[in-house]
Short mmCIF file of N, CA and C in Angstrom, two decimals:
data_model
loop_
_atom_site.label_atom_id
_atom_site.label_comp_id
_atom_site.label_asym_id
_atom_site.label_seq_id
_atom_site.Cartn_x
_atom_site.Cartn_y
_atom_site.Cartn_z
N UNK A 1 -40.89 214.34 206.40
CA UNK A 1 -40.51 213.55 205.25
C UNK A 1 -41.07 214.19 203.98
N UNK A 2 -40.64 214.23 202.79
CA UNK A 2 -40.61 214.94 201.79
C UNK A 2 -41.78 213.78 201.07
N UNK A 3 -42.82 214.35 200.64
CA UNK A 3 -42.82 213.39 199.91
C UNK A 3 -42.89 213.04 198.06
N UNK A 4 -42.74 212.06 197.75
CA UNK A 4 -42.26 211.77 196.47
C UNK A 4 -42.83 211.64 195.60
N UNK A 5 -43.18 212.64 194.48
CA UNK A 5 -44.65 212.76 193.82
C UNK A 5 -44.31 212.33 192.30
N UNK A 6 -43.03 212.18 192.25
CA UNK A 6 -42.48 211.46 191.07
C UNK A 6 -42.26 210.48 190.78
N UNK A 7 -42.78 209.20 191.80
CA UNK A 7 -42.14 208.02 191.75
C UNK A 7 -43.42 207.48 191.75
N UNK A 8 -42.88 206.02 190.89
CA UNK A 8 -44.49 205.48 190.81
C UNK A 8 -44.32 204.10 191.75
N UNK A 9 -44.79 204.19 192.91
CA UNK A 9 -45.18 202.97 194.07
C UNK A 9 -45.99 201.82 193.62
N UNK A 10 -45.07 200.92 193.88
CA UNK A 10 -45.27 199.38 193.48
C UNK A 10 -45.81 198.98 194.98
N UNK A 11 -45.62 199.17 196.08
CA UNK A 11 -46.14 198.13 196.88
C UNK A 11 -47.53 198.95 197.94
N UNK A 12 -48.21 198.42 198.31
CA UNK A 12 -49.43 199.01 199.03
C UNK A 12 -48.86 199.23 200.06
N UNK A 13 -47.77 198.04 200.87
CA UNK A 13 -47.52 198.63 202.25
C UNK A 13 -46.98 200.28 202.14
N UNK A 14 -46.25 200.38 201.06
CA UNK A 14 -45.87 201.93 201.23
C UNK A 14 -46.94 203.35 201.60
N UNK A 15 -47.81 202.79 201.07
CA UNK A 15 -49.49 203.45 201.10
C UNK A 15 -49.89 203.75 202.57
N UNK A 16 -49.65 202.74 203.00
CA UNK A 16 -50.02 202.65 204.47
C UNK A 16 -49.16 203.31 205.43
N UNK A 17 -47.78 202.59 205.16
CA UNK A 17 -46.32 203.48 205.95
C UNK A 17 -46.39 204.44 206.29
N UNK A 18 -46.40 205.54 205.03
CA UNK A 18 -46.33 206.85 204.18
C UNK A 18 -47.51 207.74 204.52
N UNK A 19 -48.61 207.13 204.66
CA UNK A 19 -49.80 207.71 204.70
C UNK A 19 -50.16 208.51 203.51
N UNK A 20 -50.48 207.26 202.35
CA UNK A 20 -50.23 208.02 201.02
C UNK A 20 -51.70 208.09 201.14
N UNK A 21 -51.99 208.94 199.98
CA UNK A 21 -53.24 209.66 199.30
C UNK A 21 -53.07 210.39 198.28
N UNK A 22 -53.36 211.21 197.82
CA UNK A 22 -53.51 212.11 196.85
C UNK A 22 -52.37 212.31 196.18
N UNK A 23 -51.04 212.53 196.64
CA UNK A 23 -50.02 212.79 196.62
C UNK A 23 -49.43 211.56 196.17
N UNK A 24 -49.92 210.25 196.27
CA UNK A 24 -48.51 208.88 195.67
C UNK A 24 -49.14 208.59 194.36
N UNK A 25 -48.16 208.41 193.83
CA UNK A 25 -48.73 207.40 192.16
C UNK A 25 -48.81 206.09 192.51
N UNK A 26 -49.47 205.02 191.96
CA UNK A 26 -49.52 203.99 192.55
C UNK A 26 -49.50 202.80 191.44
N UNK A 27 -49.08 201.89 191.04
CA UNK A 27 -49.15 200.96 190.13
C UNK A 27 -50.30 200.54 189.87
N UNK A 28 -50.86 199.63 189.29
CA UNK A 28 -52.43 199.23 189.16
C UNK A 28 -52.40 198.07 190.65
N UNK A 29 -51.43 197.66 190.24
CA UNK A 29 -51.71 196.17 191.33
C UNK A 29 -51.03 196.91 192.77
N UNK A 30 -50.66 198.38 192.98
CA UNK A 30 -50.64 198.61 194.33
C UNK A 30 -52.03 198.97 194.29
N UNK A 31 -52.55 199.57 193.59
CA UNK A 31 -53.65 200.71 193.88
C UNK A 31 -54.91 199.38 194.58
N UNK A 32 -54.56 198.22 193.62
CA UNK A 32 -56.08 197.16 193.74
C UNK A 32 -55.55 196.38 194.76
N UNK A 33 -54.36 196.44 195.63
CA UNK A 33 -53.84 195.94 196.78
C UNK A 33 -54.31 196.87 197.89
N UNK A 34 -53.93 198.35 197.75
CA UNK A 34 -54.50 199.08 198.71
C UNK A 34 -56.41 198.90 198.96
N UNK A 35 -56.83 199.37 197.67
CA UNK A 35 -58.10 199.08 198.10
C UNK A 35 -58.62 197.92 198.56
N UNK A 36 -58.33 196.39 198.70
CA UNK A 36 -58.91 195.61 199.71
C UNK A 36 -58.22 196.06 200.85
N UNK A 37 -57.17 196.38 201.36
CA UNK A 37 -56.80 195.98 202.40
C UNK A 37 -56.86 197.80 203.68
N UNK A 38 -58.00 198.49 202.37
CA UNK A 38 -57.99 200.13 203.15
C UNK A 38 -59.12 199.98 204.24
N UNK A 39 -60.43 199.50 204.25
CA UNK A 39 -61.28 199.39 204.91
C UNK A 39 -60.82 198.62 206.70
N UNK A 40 -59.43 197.74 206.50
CA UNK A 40 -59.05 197.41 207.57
C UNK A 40 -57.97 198.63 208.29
N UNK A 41 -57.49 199.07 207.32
CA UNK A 41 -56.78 200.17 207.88
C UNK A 41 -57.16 201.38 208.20
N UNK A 42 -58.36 200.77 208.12
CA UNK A 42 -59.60 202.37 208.57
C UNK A 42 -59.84 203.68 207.42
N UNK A 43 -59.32 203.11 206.47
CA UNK A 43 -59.52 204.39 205.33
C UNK A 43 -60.73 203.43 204.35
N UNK A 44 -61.14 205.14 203.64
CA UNK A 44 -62.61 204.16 202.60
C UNK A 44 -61.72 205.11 201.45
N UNK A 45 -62.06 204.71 199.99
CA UNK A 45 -61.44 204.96 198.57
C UNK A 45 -62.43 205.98 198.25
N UNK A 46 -62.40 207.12 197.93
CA UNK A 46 -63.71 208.14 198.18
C UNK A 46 -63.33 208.47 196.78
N UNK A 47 -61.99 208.74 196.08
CA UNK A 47 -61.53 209.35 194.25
C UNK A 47 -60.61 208.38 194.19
N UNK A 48 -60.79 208.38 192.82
CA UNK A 48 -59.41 207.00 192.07
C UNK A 48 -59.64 208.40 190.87
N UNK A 49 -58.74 208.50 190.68
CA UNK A 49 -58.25 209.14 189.75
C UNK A 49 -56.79 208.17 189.03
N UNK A 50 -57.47 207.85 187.75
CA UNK A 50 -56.06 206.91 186.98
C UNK A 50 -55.51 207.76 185.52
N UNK A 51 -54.30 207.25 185.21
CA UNK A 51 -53.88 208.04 184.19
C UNK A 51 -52.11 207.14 183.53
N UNK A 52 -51.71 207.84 182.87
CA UNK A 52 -50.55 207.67 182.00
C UNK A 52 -49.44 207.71 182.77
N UNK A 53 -48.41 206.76 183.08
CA UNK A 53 -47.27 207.36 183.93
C UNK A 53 -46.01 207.08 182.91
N UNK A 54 -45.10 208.29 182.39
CA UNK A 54 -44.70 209.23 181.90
C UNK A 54 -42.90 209.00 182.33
N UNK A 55 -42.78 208.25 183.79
CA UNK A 55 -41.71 207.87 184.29
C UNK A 55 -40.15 208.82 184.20
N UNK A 56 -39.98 210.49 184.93
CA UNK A 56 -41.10 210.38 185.93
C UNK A 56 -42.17 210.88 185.31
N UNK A 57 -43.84 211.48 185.99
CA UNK A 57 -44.68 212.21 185.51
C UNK A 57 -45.80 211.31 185.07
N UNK A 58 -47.34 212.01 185.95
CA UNK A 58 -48.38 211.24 185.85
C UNK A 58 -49.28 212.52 184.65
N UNK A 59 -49.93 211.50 183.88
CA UNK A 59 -50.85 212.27 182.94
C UNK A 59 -52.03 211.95 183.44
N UNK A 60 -52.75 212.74 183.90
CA UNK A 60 -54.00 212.48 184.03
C UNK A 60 -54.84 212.76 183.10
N UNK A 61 -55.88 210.98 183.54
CA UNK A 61 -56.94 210.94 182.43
C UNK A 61 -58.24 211.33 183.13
N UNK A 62 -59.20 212.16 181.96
CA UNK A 62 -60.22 212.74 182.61
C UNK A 62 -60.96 211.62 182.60
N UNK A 63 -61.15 210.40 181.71
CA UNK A 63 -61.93 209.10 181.40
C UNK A 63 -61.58 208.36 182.10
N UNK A 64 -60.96 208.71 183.48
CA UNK A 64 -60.94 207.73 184.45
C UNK A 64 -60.77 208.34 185.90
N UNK A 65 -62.00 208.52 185.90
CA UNK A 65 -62.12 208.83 187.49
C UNK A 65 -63.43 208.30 188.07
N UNK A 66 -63.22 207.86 189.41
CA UNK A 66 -64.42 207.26 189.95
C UNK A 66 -64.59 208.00 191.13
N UNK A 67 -66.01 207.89 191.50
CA UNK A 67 -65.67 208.65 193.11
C UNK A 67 -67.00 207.52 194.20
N UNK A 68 -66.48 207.66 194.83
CA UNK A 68 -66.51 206.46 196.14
C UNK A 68 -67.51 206.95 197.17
N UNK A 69 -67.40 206.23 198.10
CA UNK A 69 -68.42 207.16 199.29
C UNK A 69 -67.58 208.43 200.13
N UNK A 70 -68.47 208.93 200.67
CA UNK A 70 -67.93 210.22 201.75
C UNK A 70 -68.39 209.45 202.91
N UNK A 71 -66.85 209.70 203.95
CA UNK A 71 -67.03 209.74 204.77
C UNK A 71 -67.63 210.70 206.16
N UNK A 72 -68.19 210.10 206.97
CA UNK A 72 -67.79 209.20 207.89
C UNK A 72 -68.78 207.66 207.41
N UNK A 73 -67.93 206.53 207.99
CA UNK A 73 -68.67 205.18 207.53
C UNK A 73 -67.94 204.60 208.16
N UNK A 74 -69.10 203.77 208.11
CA UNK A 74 -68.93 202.36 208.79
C UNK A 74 -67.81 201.49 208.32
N UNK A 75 -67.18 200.67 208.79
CA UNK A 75 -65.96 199.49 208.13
C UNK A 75 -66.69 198.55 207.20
N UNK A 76 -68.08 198.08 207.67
CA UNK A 76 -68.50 197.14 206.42
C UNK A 76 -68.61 197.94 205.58
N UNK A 77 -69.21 198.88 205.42
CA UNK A 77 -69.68 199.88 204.71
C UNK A 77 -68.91 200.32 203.37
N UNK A 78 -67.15 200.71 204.41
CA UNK A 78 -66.22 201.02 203.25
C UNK A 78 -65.39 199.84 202.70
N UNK A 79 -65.65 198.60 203.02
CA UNK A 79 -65.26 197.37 202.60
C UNK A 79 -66.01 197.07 201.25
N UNK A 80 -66.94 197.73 201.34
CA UNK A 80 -67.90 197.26 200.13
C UNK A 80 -67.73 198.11 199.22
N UNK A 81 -67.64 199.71 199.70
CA UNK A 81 -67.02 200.82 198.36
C UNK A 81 -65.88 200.65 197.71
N UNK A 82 -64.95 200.25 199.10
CA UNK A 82 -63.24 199.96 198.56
C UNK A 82 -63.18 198.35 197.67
N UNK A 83 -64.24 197.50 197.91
CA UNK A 83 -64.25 196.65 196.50
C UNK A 83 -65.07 197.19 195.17
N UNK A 84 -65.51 197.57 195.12
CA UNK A 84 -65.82 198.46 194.14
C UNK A 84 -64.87 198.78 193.11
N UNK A 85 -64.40 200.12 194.35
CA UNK A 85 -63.09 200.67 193.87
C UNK A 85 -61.49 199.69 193.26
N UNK A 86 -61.74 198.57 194.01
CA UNK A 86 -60.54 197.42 192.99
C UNK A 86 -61.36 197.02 191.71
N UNK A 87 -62.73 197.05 191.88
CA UNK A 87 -63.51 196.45 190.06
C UNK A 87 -63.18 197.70 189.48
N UNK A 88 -63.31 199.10 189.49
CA UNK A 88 -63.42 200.34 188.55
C UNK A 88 -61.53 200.05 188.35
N UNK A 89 -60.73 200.23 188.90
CA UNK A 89 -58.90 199.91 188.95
C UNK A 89 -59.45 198.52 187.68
N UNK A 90 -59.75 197.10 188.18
CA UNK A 90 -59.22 196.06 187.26
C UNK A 90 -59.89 196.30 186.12
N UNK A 91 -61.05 196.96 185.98
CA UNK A 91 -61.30 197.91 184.10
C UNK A 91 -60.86 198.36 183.59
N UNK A 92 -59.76 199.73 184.22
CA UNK A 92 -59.21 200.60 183.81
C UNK A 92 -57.70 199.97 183.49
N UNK A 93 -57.12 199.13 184.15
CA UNK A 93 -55.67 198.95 183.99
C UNK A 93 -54.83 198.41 183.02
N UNK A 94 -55.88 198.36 182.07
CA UNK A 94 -55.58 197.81 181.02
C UNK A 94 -55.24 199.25 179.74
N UNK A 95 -55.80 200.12 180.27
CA UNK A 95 -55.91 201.30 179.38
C UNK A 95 -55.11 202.33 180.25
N UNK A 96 -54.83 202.25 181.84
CA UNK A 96 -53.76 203.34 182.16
C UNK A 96 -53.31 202.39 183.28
N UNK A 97 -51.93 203.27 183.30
CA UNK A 97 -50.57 202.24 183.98
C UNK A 97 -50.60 203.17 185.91
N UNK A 98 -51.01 204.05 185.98
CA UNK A 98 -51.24 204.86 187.31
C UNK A 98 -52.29 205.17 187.82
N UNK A 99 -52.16 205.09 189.06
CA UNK A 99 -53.74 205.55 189.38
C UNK A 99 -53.13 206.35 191.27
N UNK A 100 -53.92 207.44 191.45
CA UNK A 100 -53.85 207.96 192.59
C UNK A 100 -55.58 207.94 193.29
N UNK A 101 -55.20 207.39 194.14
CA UNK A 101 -56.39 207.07 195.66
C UNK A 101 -56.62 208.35 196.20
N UNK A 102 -57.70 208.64 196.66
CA UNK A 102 -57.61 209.89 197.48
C UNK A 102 -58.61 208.90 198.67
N UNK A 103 -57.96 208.74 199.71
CA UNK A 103 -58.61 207.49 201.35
C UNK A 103 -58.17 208.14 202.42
N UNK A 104 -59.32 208.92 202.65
CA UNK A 104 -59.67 209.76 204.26
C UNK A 104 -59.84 207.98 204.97
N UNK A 105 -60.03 208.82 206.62
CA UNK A 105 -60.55 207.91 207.46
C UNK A 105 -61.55 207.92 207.36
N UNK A 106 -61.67 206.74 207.89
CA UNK A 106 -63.45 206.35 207.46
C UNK A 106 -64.51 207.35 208.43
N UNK A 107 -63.24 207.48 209.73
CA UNK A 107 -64.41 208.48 210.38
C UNK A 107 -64.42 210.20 209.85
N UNK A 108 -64.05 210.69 208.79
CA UNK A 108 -64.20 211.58 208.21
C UNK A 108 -63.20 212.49 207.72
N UNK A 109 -63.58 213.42 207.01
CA UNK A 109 -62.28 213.97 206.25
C UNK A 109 -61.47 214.73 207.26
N UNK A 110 -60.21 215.23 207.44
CA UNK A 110 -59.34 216.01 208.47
C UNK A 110 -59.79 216.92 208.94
N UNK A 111 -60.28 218.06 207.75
CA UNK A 111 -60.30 219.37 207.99
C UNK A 111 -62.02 219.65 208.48
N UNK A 112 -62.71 218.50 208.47
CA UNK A 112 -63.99 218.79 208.89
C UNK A 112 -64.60 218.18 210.34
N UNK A 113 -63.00 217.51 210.74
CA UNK A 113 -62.96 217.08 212.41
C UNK A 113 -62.45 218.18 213.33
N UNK A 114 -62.00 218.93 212.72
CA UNK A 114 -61.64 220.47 213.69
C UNK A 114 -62.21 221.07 214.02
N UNK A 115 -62.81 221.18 215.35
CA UNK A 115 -63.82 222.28 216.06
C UNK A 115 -64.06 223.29 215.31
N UNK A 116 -64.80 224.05 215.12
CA UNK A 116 -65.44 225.24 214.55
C UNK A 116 -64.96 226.75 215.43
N UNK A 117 -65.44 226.53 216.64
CA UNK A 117 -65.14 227.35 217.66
C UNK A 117 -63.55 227.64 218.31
N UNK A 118 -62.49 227.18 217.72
CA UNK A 118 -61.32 227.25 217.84
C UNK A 118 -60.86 228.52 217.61
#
């Protein structure tokens, strides 16, 4: 599946579907939908990066970025970063209309679960 780096995503389930991250634009009220409901879906909010959306085309703002915990973690653990991460979103959304998530699994980033010895 191709995915769609021009479109700005209104709903969180798409987040989840899609297996968005880095790559989706996200509305304010998907982005603060995804983050409560990431810690159940096993992902923690580790970068919010928010900015200008341009329609299509995201501007990123350097005055809005947050960064979250690293995984690997616990589910309470990233329940408590990923609310966080909806308070830093309901500050910002008033001053930018996009925001992109970057939400590994909680049990750790991809490329650092691959054997070494391979």
């Amino acid at each position: 599946m191709e995915r769609q780096r021009h479109v700005l995503f209104e709903s969180s389930s798409d987040f989840f579907k899609m297996d968005g991250s880095v790559w989706m634009r996200l509305s304010p009220r998907a982005a603060l939908e995804v983050c409560v409901a990431a810690a159940v879906n096993r992902k923690v909010i580790a970068r919010i990066e928010g900015g200008i959306w341009h329609s299509p085309g995201f501007e990123a703002r350097h005055d809005c970025i947050w960064d979250g915990m690293d995984p690997p973690i616990d589910e309470p653990a990233a329940h408590q970063n990923n609310l966080a991460a909806a308070e830093f979103i309901k500050e910002e959304m008033n001053f930018h209309s996009v925001f992109i998530l970057t939400a590994p699994s909680i049990s750790g980033w991809p490329h650092k679960l691959i054997p070494r010895d391979l």
